[in-house]
Amino acid sequence: MEPIERYRPIVDDWEAFRAACERPLPSAVRVNTVKATVERVRTVLDEAGVAHEPVGWHDLLFVLPEDSPGNNWPYFHGWIHGQEEVSAVPATVLDPEPGERVWDACAAPGTKTTQLAAQMGDTGEVVATDNNLGRISALRSNAERLGATSVAVTHEDGRNHSLKPFGGESYDRALVDVPCSCEGTIRKNPDAFDDWSLSHVEGIAGVQKAILTRAVQVTDPGGTVVYSTCTFAPEENEAVLDHVLSEEECELVEYDLPLTHREGVTEWQDESFDPSVTRAKRIYPHHNDTGGFFCAKLEVTG
Amino acid sequence: MSNDSTRFTRLPETAAEREDEERATREEVLAFWNERFGVDPETFADHTFWELGAGKIWIYRGDPPSPVEIEGLGMTFLRTRQEHWKPTLEAVQRFGHRARQNVVHLTDEQARRFVAGEDQELDWEGDWGYLVVTHDLAGAAEPVGVGLFVYGELRSQVPKGRRRDLDA
């Protein structure tokens, strides 16, 4: 049995889902408001003859049906950054305010980090953590090209994130976009399922639980934590939320998302999860013609 | 994981406060941008300046305790501890709109050659030294990077890793 077949019981319109997974995904870009406006990006893409289509649910995203971003003036100036539609969901849901302190727990290569910095008007502080030096170097060069002066980069495992370099200060919000089995990126990486194994899913779920736990611990009571993956596996999604709900002082909260989605599942194989996991959202490729994604919003209560 | 290459030290406000004679001060950094490029010191009122290693200055919006041992703090901003201080491409792209002098405006063709890393002859009557290089983008002048003007020639200072032959 193909691994993807395991999701047949939880995905509606299975044939449409399978067909969408086979279709490649066009390039998309985000306008970097630290350096440019939507109007100016639109003008410069028109001047360059680069076709671009707006994205209904997010003002700053464009789909480039014929081009890939990367070798044109707006990219060189840091006015745009390649970012798939669903990848813009978690920072949008976290919705940080100017001047806040935010932790980006698994930050490299910095696409979401720079989105957070732009949302905050490049004020406040985004502490961006990653455990891989090579990916950190990509994060740093992206942050510089996009002109983010409010991003501080730390090299550590998010499970053991230290507040010491910043004098012990905790955070207003945290973004926990964890490493995952990446099943939802199948349209960009047709080999996403080639190395799939249940033991990998279960192993990485342990890491995800520990990083999310740390994020809840370092966020102030009343603060917001967003948990996201680009995968369908309930082991990496609802089961991780269920774990942190039982161990830490936090709860899942409702939020609006103007993209078609399904609610989190409470039953999977022999397990059942906290009923509030229905407040998490599952985004499937066939509903909005995007990649697959999972996103949950938590409030720290204790 | 940490070593000396990750130890950021905050610049002292003034010469009176510094312990290392070679270290630039905040006052000197602001004076440099003001005197060379006409950038108002107020522009940087919300930012702090940090040195990593010898002479590599970073600009950061936050205010952590100094020194701080991490991998990155905002963006690279300025090279000091040499005869002529040199702003980075990133600093100029981010703050160069505020420059009122020593700014050279290139045609699209010249700007492409600049970004590709080529040196080119230039009719420039102003000062020699580092210039803010701009070109038109979406109908307005946009800073693209730092050039060095000497002997009738504009030398591209675009770092190797950022040079591009742009499509459009």
GROMACS .gro file of C-alpha atoms in nm:
model
  470
    1MET     CA    1   0.000   0.000   0.000
    2GLU     CA    2   0.128   0.346  -0.084
    3PRO     CA    3   0.179   0.552   0.233
    4ILE     CA    4  -0.055   0.825   0.113
    5GLU     CA    5  -0.340   0.569   0.107
    6ARG     CA    6  -0.345   0.581   0.485
    7TYR     CA    7  -0.519   0.921   0.467
    8ARG     CA    8  -0.815   0.794   0.262
    9PRO     CA    9  -1.039   0.777   0.573
   10ILE     CA   10  -0.986   1.145   0.664
   11VAL     CA   11  -0.969   1.318   0.323
   12ASP     CA   12  -1.290   1.406   0.143
   13ASP     CA   13  -1.305   1.371  -0.239
   14TRP     CA   14  -1.014   1.129  -0.246
   15GLU     CA   15  -0.977   1.127  -0.625
   16ALA     CA   16  -0.954   1.507  -0.643
   17PHE     CA   17  -0.696   1.499  -0.363
   18ARG     CA   18  -0.483   1.241  -0.546
   19ALA     CA   19  -0.511   1.433  -0.873
   20ALA     CA   20  -0.408   1.761  -0.706
   21CYS     CA   21  -0.103   1.592  -0.551
   22GLU     CA   22   0.011   1.500  -0.903
   23ARG     CA   23  -0.009   1.855  -1.037
   24PRO     CA   24   0.297   2.080  -1.003
   25LEU     CA   25   0.260   2.400  -0.806
   26PRO     CA   26   0.331   2.740  -0.966
   27SER     CA   27   0.581   2.977  -0.805
   28ALA     CA   28   0.448   3.233  -0.564
   29VAL     CA   29   0.610   3.537  -0.405
   30ARG     CA   30   0.543   3.755  -0.104
   31VAL     CA   31   0.584   4.132  -0.117
   32ASN     CA   32   0.836   4.242   0.146
   33THR     CA   33   0.680   4.547   0.307
   34VAL     CA   34   1.006   4.636   0.484
   35LYS     CA   35   1.130   4.759   0.147
   36ALA     CA   36   0.839   4.787  -0.096
   37THR     CA   37   0.464   4.818  -0.141
   38VAL     CA   38   0.226   4.597  -0.335
   39GLU     CA   39   0.176   4.884  -0.583
   40ARG     CA   40   0.545   4.921  -0.655
   41VAL     CA   41   0.600   4.545  -0.687
   42ARG     CA   42   0.309   4.523  -0.928
   43THR     CA   43   0.453   4.810  -1.134
   44VAL     CA   44   0.799   4.661  -1.152
   45LEU     CA   45   0.671   4.314  -1.245
   46ASP     CA   46   0.460   4.473  -1.520
   47GLU     CA   47   0.761   4.668  -1.647
   48ALA     CA   48   0.964   4.348  -1.653
   49GLY     CA   49   0.689   4.158  -1.834
   50VAL     CA   50   0.657   3.905  -1.548
   51ALA     CA   51   0.301   3.770  -1.532
   52HIS     CA   52   0.154   3.781  -1.182
   53GLU     CA   53  -0.181   3.695  -1.031
   54PRO     CA   54  -0.310   3.813  -0.693
   55VAL     CA   55  -0.403   3.558  -0.426
   56GLY     CA   56  -0.754   3.602  -0.294
   57TRP     CA   57  -0.695   3.545   0.075
   58HIS     CA   58  -0.367   3.736   0.123
   59ASP     CA   59  -0.291   4.087  -0.009
   60LEU     CA   60   0.086   4.043  -0.017
   61LEU     CA   61   0.106   3.722  -0.221
   62PHE     CA   62   0.128   3.681  -0.597
   63VAL     CA   63   0.137   3.367  -0.807
   64LEU     CA   64   0.386   3.384  -1.096
   65PRO     CA   65   0.235   3.137  -1.345
   66GLU     CA   66   0.526   3.150  -1.591
   67ASP     CA   67   0.830   3.249  -1.390
   68SER     CA   68   1.027   3.152  -1.089
   69PRO     CA   69   1.139   3.434  -0.862
   70GLY     CA   70   1.508   3.487  -0.812
   71ASN     CA   71   1.681   3.661  -1.099
   72ASN     CA   72   1.512   3.993  -1.150
   73TRP     CA   73   1.533   4.345  -1.010
   74PRO     CA   74   1.261   4.315  -0.745
   75TYR     CA   75   1.427   4.002  -0.607
   76PHE     CA   76   1.774   4.160  -0.606
   77HIS     CA   77   1.637   4.459  -0.413
   78GLY     CA   78   1.461   4.236  -0.162
   79TRP     CA   79   1.118   4.361  -0.264
   80ILE     CA   80   0.991   4.005  -0.311
   81HIS     CA   81   1.066   3.665  -0.164
   82GLY     CA   82   0.964   3.325  -0.298
   83GLN     CA   83   0.697   3.183  -0.067
   84GLU     CA   84   0.429   2.926  -0.135
   85GLU     CA   85   0.077   3.029  -0.039
   86VAL     CA   86   0.025   2.788   0.249
   87SER     CA   87   0.367   2.873   0.389
   88ALA     CA   88   0.229   3.222   0.455
   89VAL     CA   89  -0.046   3.083   0.678
   90PRO     CA   90   0.131   3.041   1.017
   91ALA     CA   91   0.281   3.391   1.043
   92THR     CA   92  -0.053   3.535   0.930
   93VAL     CA   93  -0.229   3.340   1.205
   94LEU     CA   94   0.034   3.438   1.466
   95ASP     CA   95  -0.035   3.802   1.370
   96PRO     CA   96   0.237   3.971   1.578
   97GLU     CA   97   0.212   4.341   1.662
   98PRO     CA   98   0.486   4.600   1.610
   99GLY     CA   99   0.726   4.614   1.903
  100GLU     CA  100   0.659   4.263   2.036
  101ARG     CA  101   0.914   3.990   2.113
  102VAL     CA  102   0.861   3.681   1.901
  103TRP     CA  103   1.041   3.346   1.891
  104ASP     CA  104   1.066   3.161   1.562
  105ALA     CA  105   1.161   2.815   1.689
  106CYS     CA  106   1.263   2.645   1.362
  107ALA     CA  107   1.348   2.945   1.153
  108ALA     CA  108   1.579   2.858   0.865
  109PRO     CA  109   1.575   2.946   0.579
  110GLY     CA  110   1.391   3.251   0.709
  111THR     CA  111   1.088   3.281   0.484
  112LYS     CA  112   0.848   3.297   0.778
  113THR     CA  113   1.098   3.484   0.998
  114THR     CA  114   1.117   3.770   0.751
  115GLN     CA  115   0.740   3.762   0.711
  116LEU     CA  116   0.708   3.811   1.089
  117ALA     CA  117   0.961   4.097   1.085
  118ALA     CA  118   0.769   4.266   0.802
  119GLN     CA  119   0.436   4.221   0.982
  120MET     CA  120   0.590   4.399   1.281
  121GLY     CA  121   0.717   4.685   1.065
  122ASP     CA  122   1.073   4.568   1.139
  123THR     CA  123   1.033   4.679   1.502
  124GLY     CA  124   1.045   4.472   1.820
  125GLU     CA  125   1.252   4.155   1.815
  126VAL     CA  126   1.228   3.827   1.625
  127VAL     CA  127   1.459   3.565   1.775
  128ALA     CA  128   1.516   3.311   1.498
  129THR     CA  129   1.651   2.972   1.603
  130ASP     CA  130   1.779   2.683   1.398
  131ASN     CA  131   2.000   2.384   1.471
  132ASN     CA  132   2.169   2.368   1.130
  133LEU     CA  133   2.454   2.609   1.055
  134GLY     CA  134   2.424   2.570   0.677
  135ARG     CA  135   2.057   2.660   0.688
  136ILE     CA  136   2.135   2.947   0.927
  137SER     CA  137   2.359   3.097   0.665
  138ALA     CA  138   2.064   3.095   0.421
  139LEU     CA  139   1.848   3.251   0.692
  140ARG     CA  140   2.099   3.528   0.748
  141SER     CA  141   2.137   3.612   0.382
  142ASN     CA  142   1.759   3.616   0.331
  143ALA     CA  143   1.711   3.844   0.633
  144GLU     CA  144   1.978   4.080   0.499
  145ARG     CA  145   1.842   4.088   0.144
  146LEU     CA  146   1.497   4.163   0.281
  147GLY     CA  147   1.637   4.436   0.506
  148ALA     CA  148   1.516   4.294   0.838
  149THR     CA  149   1.709   4.470   1.117
  150SER     CA  150   1.496   4.321   1.395
  151VAL     CA  151   1.597   3.955   1.353
  152ALA     CA  152   1.845   3.792   1.595
  153VAL     CA  153   1.970   3.447   1.495
  154THR     CA  154   2.063   3.173   1.741
  155HIS     CA  155   2.218   2.834   1.665
  156GLU     CA  156   2.063   2.578   1.897
  157ASP     CA  157   1.811   2.299   1.915
  158GLY     CA  158   1.467   2.451   1.967
  159ARG     CA  159   1.396   2.185   2.232
  160ASN     CA  160   1.658   2.348   2.456
  161HIS     CA  161   1.613   2.713   2.359
  162SER     CA  162   1.791   2.942   2.604
  163LEU     CA  163   1.666   3.285   2.707
  164LYS     CA  164   2.007   3.370   2.852
  165PRO     CA  165   2.154   3.574   2.563
  166PHE     CA  166   1.859   3.812   2.596
  167GLY     CA  167   1.873   3.849   2.973
  168GLY     CA  168   1.604   3.589   3.040
  169GLU     CA  169   1.323   3.778   2.866
  170SER     CA  170   1.026   3.567   2.758
  171TYR     CA  171   0.812   3.615   2.446
  172ASP     CA  172   0.480   3.765   2.348
  173ARG     CA  173   0.437   3.506   2.074
  174ALA     CA  174   0.608   3.202   1.927
  175LEU     CA  175   0.596   3.041   1.585
  176VAL     CA  176   0.656   2.666   1.590
  177ASP     CA  177   0.680   2.558   1.227
  178VAL     CA  178   0.847   2.227   1.297
  179PRO     CA  179   1.055   1.992   1.084
  180CYS     CA  180   0.813   1.728   0.958
  181SER     CA  181   0.769   1.448   0.708
  182CYS     CA  182   0.672   1.712   0.447
  183GLU     CA  183   0.397   1.507   0.285
  184GLY     CA  184   0.213   1.827   0.196
  185THR     CA  185   0.500   1.942  -0.027
  186ILE     CA  186   0.441   1.656  -0.272
  187ARG     CA  187   0.347   1.899  -0.551
  188LYS     CA  188   0.686   2.071  -0.524
  189ASN     CA  189   0.886   1.760  -0.434
  190PRO     CA  190   0.738   1.460  -0.615
  191ASP     CA  191   0.971   1.233  -0.415
  192ALA     CA  192   0.836   1.350  -0.077
  193PHE     CA  193   0.695   1.003  -0.010
  194ASP     CA  194   0.992   0.803  -0.140
  195ASP     CA  195   1.165   0.771   0.195
  196TRP     CA  196   0.846   0.767   0.400
  197SER     CA  197   0.839   0.539   0.702
  198LEU     CA  198   0.616   0.521   1.005
  199SER     CA  199   0.920   0.511   1.231
  200HIS     CA  200   1.038   0.843   1.086
  201VAL     CA  201   0.695   0.994   1.146
  202GLU     CA  202   0.692   0.870   1.505
  203GLY     CA  203   1.050   0.980   1.570
  204ILE     CA  204   0.999   1.330   1.439
  205ALA     CA  205   0.674   1.360   1.636
  206GLY     CA  206   0.885   1.331   1.953
  207VAL     CA  207   1.099   1.624   1.842
  208GLN     CA  208   0.788   1.824   1.752
  209LYS     CA  209   0.635   1.767   2.096
  210ALA     CA  210   0.953   1.885   2.269
  211ILE     CA  211   0.987   2.202   2.058
  212LEU     CA  212   0.621   2.296   2.103
  213THR     CA  213   0.653   2.233   2.477
  214ARG     CA  214   0.953   2.466   2.497
  215ALA     CA  215   0.763   2.732   2.300
  216VAL     CA  216   0.473   2.725   2.546
  217GLN     CA  217   0.719   2.747   2.837
  218VAL     CA  218   0.898   3.057   2.704
  219THR     CA  219   0.581   3.246   2.604
  220ASP     CA  220   0.409   3.480   2.852
  221PRO     CA  221   0.068   3.387   2.993
  222GLY     CA  222  -0.191   3.530   2.754
  223GLY     CA  223   0.059   3.500   2.471
  224THR     CA  224   0.004   3.316   2.145
  225VAL     CA  225   0.182   3.012   2.003
  226VAL     CA  226   0.118   2.890   1.651
  227TYR     CA  227   0.201   2.529   1.565
  228SER     CA  228   0.229   2.425   1.201
  229THR     CA  229   0.354   2.150   0.973
  230CYS     CA  230   0.343   2.082   0.601
  231THR     CA  231   0.225   1.726   0.651
  232PHE     CA  232  -0.098   1.524   0.679
  233ALA     CA  233   0.002   1.271   0.944
  234PRO     CA  234  -0.212   1.302   1.260
  235GLU     CA  235   0.087   1.163   1.453
  236GLU     CA  236   0.270   1.491   1.374
  237ASN     CA  237  -0.033   1.716   1.405
  238GLU     CA  238  -0.326   1.647   1.637
  239ALA     CA  239  -0.128   1.395   1.846
  240VAL     CA  240   0.140   1.660   1.913
  241LEU     CA  241  -0.126   1.912   2.018
  242ASP     CA  242  -0.297   1.651   2.237
  243HIS     CA  243   0.035   1.588   2.411
  244VAL     CA  244   0.112   1.953   2.484
  245LEU     CA  245  -0.246   2.021   2.598
  246SER     CA  246  -0.207   1.752   2.862
  247GLU     CA  247   0.142   1.857   2.975
  248GLU     CA  248   0.148   2.238   2.962
  249GLU     CA  249  -0.069   2.534   3.058
  250CYS     CA  250  -0.226   2.618   2.725
  251GLU     CA  251  -0.539   2.578   2.518
  252LEU     CA  252  -0.631   2.571   2.151
  253VAL     CA  253  -0.821   2.875   2.029
  254GLU     CA  254  -1.048   2.937   1.732
  255TYR     CA  255  -0.927   3.155   1.448
  256ASP     CA  256  -1.044   3.265   1.106
  257LEU     CA  257  -0.869   3.149   0.793
  258PRO     CA  258  -1.010   3.261   0.459
  259LEU     CA  259  -0.887   2.948   0.282
  260THR     CA  260  -1.101   2.636   0.245
  261HIS     CA  261  -0.994   2.389   0.513
  262ARG     CA  262  -1.108   2.098   0.729
  263GLU     CA  263  -1.097   2.084   1.105
  264GLY     CA  264  -0.844   1.878   1.297
  265VAL     CA  265  -0.934   1.510   1.346
  266THR     CA  266  -1.016   1.370   1.690
  267GLU     CA  267  -0.985   1.004   1.592
  268TRP     CA  268  -0.697   0.837   1.416
  269GLN     CA  269  -0.647   0.461   1.396
  270ASP     CA  270  -0.667   0.343   1.758
  271GLU     CA  271  -0.622   0.683   1.916
  272SER     CA  272  -0.851   0.964   2.012
  273PHE     CA  273  -0.743   1.319   2.089
  274ASP     CA  274  -0.859   1.611   2.300
  275PRO     CA  275  -1.186   1.734   2.141
  276SER     CA  276  -1.046   2.087   2.107
  277VAL     CA  277  -0.804   1.973   1.832
  278THR     CA  278  -1.095   2.037   1.595
  279ARG     CA  279  -0.992   2.403   1.630
  280ALA     CA  280  -0.677   2.325   1.429
  281LYS     CA  281  -0.704   2.349   1.053
  282ARG     CA  282  -0.607   2.104   0.782
  283ILE     CA  283  -0.541   2.248   0.438
  284TYR     CA  284  -0.554   2.002   0.148
  285PRO     CA  285  -0.408   2.054  -0.202
  286HIS     CA  286  -0.738   2.002  -0.386
  287HIS     CA  287  -0.939   2.264  -0.197
  288ASN     CA  288  -0.744   2.580  -0.284
  289ASP     CA  289  -0.493   2.449  -0.539
  290THR     CA  290  -0.206   2.486  -0.290
  291GLY     CA  291   0.032   2.262  -0.099
  292GLY     CA  292  -0.090   2.069   0.205
  293PHE     CA  293  -0.065   2.225   0.552
  294PHE     CA  294  -0.166   2.200   0.916
  295CYS     CA  295  -0.198   2.497   1.150
  296ALA     CA  296  -0.313   2.542   1.509
  297LYS     CA  297  -0.331   2.847   1.733
  298LEU     CA  298  -0.272   2.816   2.107
  299GLU     CA  299  -0.303   3.056   2.396
  300VAL     CA  300  -0.071   3.018   2.692
  301THR     CA  301  -0.282   3.016   3.007
  302GLY     CA  302  -0.048   2.948   3.298
  303MET     CA  303   2.874   2.601   1.967
  304SER     CA  304   2.979   2.957   2.037
  305ASN     CA  305   3.318   3.105   1.959
  306ASP     CA  306   3.464   3.450   1.903
  307SER     CA  307   3.296   3.485   1.566
  308THR     CA  308   2.958   3.493   1.740
  309ARG     CA  309   3.035   3.748   2.009
  310PHE     CA  310   2.863   4.078   1.936
  311THR     CA  311   2.973   4.376   2.144
  312ARG     CA  312   2.765   4.690   2.158
  313LEU     CA  313   2.939   5.006   2.040
  314PRO     CA  314   3.008   5.263   2.312
  315GLU     CA  315   2.813   5.586   2.279
  316THR     CA  316   3.118   5.814   2.273
  317ALA     CA  317   3.497   5.802   2.277
  318ALA     CA  318   3.494   5.872   2.652
  319GLU     CA  319   3.310   5.543   2.713
  320ARG     CA  320   3.522   5.312   2.502
  321GLU     CA  321   3.783   5.073   2.636
  322ASP     CA  322   3.921   4.952   2.302
  323GLU     CA  323   4.078   5.253   2.125
  324GLU     CA  324   4.022   5.097   1.783
  325ARG     CA  325   3.652   5.042   1.833
  326ALA     CA  326   3.414   5.277   1.657
  327THR     CA  327   3.158   5.462   1.868
  328ARG     CA  328   2.791   5.515   1.798
  329GLU     CA  329   2.862   5.886   1.769
  330GLU     CA  330   3.125   5.823   1.500
  331VAL     CA  331   2.899   5.587   1.306
  332LEU     CA  332   2.619   5.844   1.298
  333ALA     CA  333   2.867   6.119   1.203
  334PHE     CA  334   3.001   5.907   0.917
  335TRP     CA  335   2.657   5.853   0.761
  336ASN     CA  336   2.570   6.217   0.812
  337GLU     CA  337   2.894   6.367   0.679
  338ARG     CA  338   2.948   6.129   0.388
  339PHE     CA  339   2.591   6.072   0.269
  340GLY     CA  340   2.382   6.335   0.443
  341VAL     CA  341   2.177   6.073   0.627
  342ASP     CA  342   2.013   6.230   0.934
  343PRO     CA  343   2.129   6.062   1.259
  344GLU     CA  344   1.761   6.049   1.362
  345THR     CA  345   1.720   5.774   1.100
  346PHE     CA  346   1.895   5.533   1.337
  347ALA     CA  347   1.737   5.655   1.663
  348ASP     CA  348   1.568   5.316   1.725
  349HIS     CA  349   1.868   5.103   1.633
  350THR     CA  350   2.171   4.980   1.823
  351PHE     CA  351   2.515   4.916   1.669
  352TRP     CA  352   2.731   4.613   1.739
  353GLU     CA  353   3.081   4.502   1.647
  354LEU     CA  354   3.163   4.144   1.559
  355GLY     CA  355   3.532   4.067   1.523
  356ALA     CA  356   3.742   4.366   1.426
  357GLY     CA  357   3.562   4.640   1.240
  358LYS     CA  358   3.250   4.460   1.123
  359ILE     CA  359   2.956   4.669   1.244
  360TRP     CA  360   2.598   4.537   1.260
  361ILE     CA  361   2.275   4.728   1.302
  362TYR     CA  362   1.996   4.587   1.520
  363ARG     CA  363   1.652   4.708   1.615
  364GLY     CA  364   1.648   4.540   1.957
  365ASP     CA  365   1.848   4.605   2.272
  366PRO     CA  366   1.992   4.283   2.422
  367PRO     CA  367   2.257   4.290   2.696
  368SER     CA  368   2.613   4.324   2.564
  369PRO     CA  369   2.805   4.118   2.473
  370VAL     CA  370   2.565   3.871   2.315
  371GLU     CA  371   2.687   3.538   2.180
  372ILE     CA  372   2.460   3.441   1.894
  373GLU     CA  373   2.484   3.386   1.519
  374GLY     CA  374   2.335   3.703   1.383
  375LEU     CA  375   2.209   4.040   1.503
  376GLY     CA  376   2.013   4.239   1.247
  377MET     CA  377   2.223   4.306   0.942
  378THR     CA  378   2.581   4.391   0.854
  379PHE     CA  379   2.605   4.765   0.824
  380LEU     CA  380   2.954   4.912   0.803
  381ARG     CA  381   3.321   4.818   0.782
  382THR     CA  382   3.543   5.027   1.014
  383ARG     CA  383   3.907   4.997   1.133
  384GLN     CA  384   4.032   5.086   0.785
  385GLU     CA  385   4.125   5.419   0.626
  386HIS     CA  386   3.789   5.468   0.455
  387TRP     CA  387   3.483   5.330   0.624
  388LYS     CA  388   3.264   5.131   0.391
  389PRO     CA  389   2.889   5.074   0.414
  390THR     CA  390   2.748   4.737   0.314
  391LEU     CA  391   2.517   4.676   0.021
  392GLU     CA  392   2.247   4.575   0.271
  393ALA     CA  393   2.279   4.899   0.465
  394VAL     CA  394   2.256   5.106   0.148
  395GLN     CA  395   1.955   4.915   0.015
  396ARG     CA  396   1.780   4.960   0.348
  397PHE     CA  397   1.876   5.318   0.442
  398GLY     CA  398   2.020   5.467   0.121
  399HIS     CA  399   1.691   5.645   0.037
  400ARG     CA  400   1.786   5.895   0.302
  401ALA     CA  401   2.119   5.982   0.137
  402ARG     CA  402   2.138   6.338   0.002
  403GLN     CA  403   2.498   6.348  -0.121
  404ASN     CA  404   2.754   6.119  -0.282
  405VAL     CA  405   2.469   5.944  -0.459
  406VAL     CA  406   2.520   5.844  -0.822
  407HIS     CA  407   2.224   5.753  -1.041
  408LEU     CA  408   2.281   5.491  -1.312
  409THR     CA  409   2.086   5.397  -1.623
  410ASP     CA  410   1.926   5.055  -1.630
  411GLU     CA  411   2.209   4.922  -1.847
  412GLN     CA  412   2.478   5.066  -1.615
  413ALA     CA  413   2.296   4.928  -1.311
  414ARG     CA  414   2.291   4.579  -1.462
  415ARG     CA  415   2.666   4.594  -1.521
  416PHE     CA  416   2.714   4.716  -1.164
  417VAL     CA  417   2.511   4.427  -1.021
  418ALA     CA  418   2.704   4.182  -1.239
  419GLY     CA  419   3.021   4.305  -1.064
  420GLU     CA  420   3.168   4.499  -1.358
  421ASP     CA  421   3.373   4.817  -1.320
  422GLN     CA  422   3.280   5.093  -1.562
  423GLU     CA  423   3.389   5.440  -1.669
  424LEU     CA  424   3.169   5.708  -1.519
  425ASP     CA  425   3.126   6.079  -1.569
  426TRP     CA  426   3.114   6.186  -1.204
  427GLU     CA  427   3.229   6.530  -1.092
  428GLY     CA  428   3.183   6.468  -0.720
  429ASP     CA  429   3.402   6.320  -0.447
  430TRP     CA  430   3.611   6.012  -0.490
  431GLY     CA  431   3.540   5.722  -0.257
  432TYR     CA  432   3.237   5.517  -0.171
  433LEU     CA  433   2.910   5.622  -0.332
  434VAL     CA  434   2.549   5.520  -0.291
  435VAL     CA  435   2.447   5.380  -0.630
  436THR     CA  436   2.084   5.417  -0.739
  437HIS     CA  437   1.877   5.340  -1.046
  438ASP     CA  438   1.512   5.380  -1.144
  439LEU     CA  439   1.277   5.110  -1.025
  440ALA     CA  440   0.899   5.141  -1.057
  441GLY     CA  441   0.938   5.507  -1.144
  442ALA     CA  442   1.161   5.622  -0.857
  443ALA     CA  443   1.528   5.613  -0.762
  444GLU     CA  444   1.610   5.301  -0.559
  445PRO     CA  445   1.947   5.236  -0.390
  446VAL     CA  446   2.106   4.924  -0.532
  447GLY     CA  447   2.443   4.906  -0.357
  448VAL     CA  448   2.784   5.063  -0.292
  449GLY     CA  449   3.030   5.168  -0.560
  450LEU     CA  450   3.388   5.293  -0.525
  451PHE     CA  451   3.464   5.589  -0.752
  452VAL     CA  452   3.833   5.643  -0.836
  453TYR     CA  453   4.022   5.758  -1.149
  454GLY     CA  454   3.710   5.813  -1.358
  455GLU     CA  455   3.586   5.462  -1.288
  456LEU     CA  456   3.299   5.324  -1.081
  457ARG     CA  457   3.413   5.000  -0.924
  458SER     CA  458   3.135   4.764  -0.829
  459GLN     CA  459   3.149   4.664  -0.463
  460VAL     CA  460   2.869   4.410  -0.492
  461PRO     CA  461   2.993   4.108  -0.295
  462LYS     CA  462   3.068   3.802  -0.511
  463GLY     CA  463   2.782   3.602  -0.363
  464ARG     CA  464   2.528   3.870  -0.452
  465ARG     CA  465   2.638   3.941  -0.809
  466ARG     CA  466   2.379   3.857  -1.071
  467ASP     CA  467   2.319   3.867  -1.445
  468LEU     CA  468   1.961   3.981  -1.413
  469ASP     CA  469   1.689   3.865  -1.652
  470ALA     CA  470   1.456   4.156  -1.621
   0.00000   0.00000   0.00000
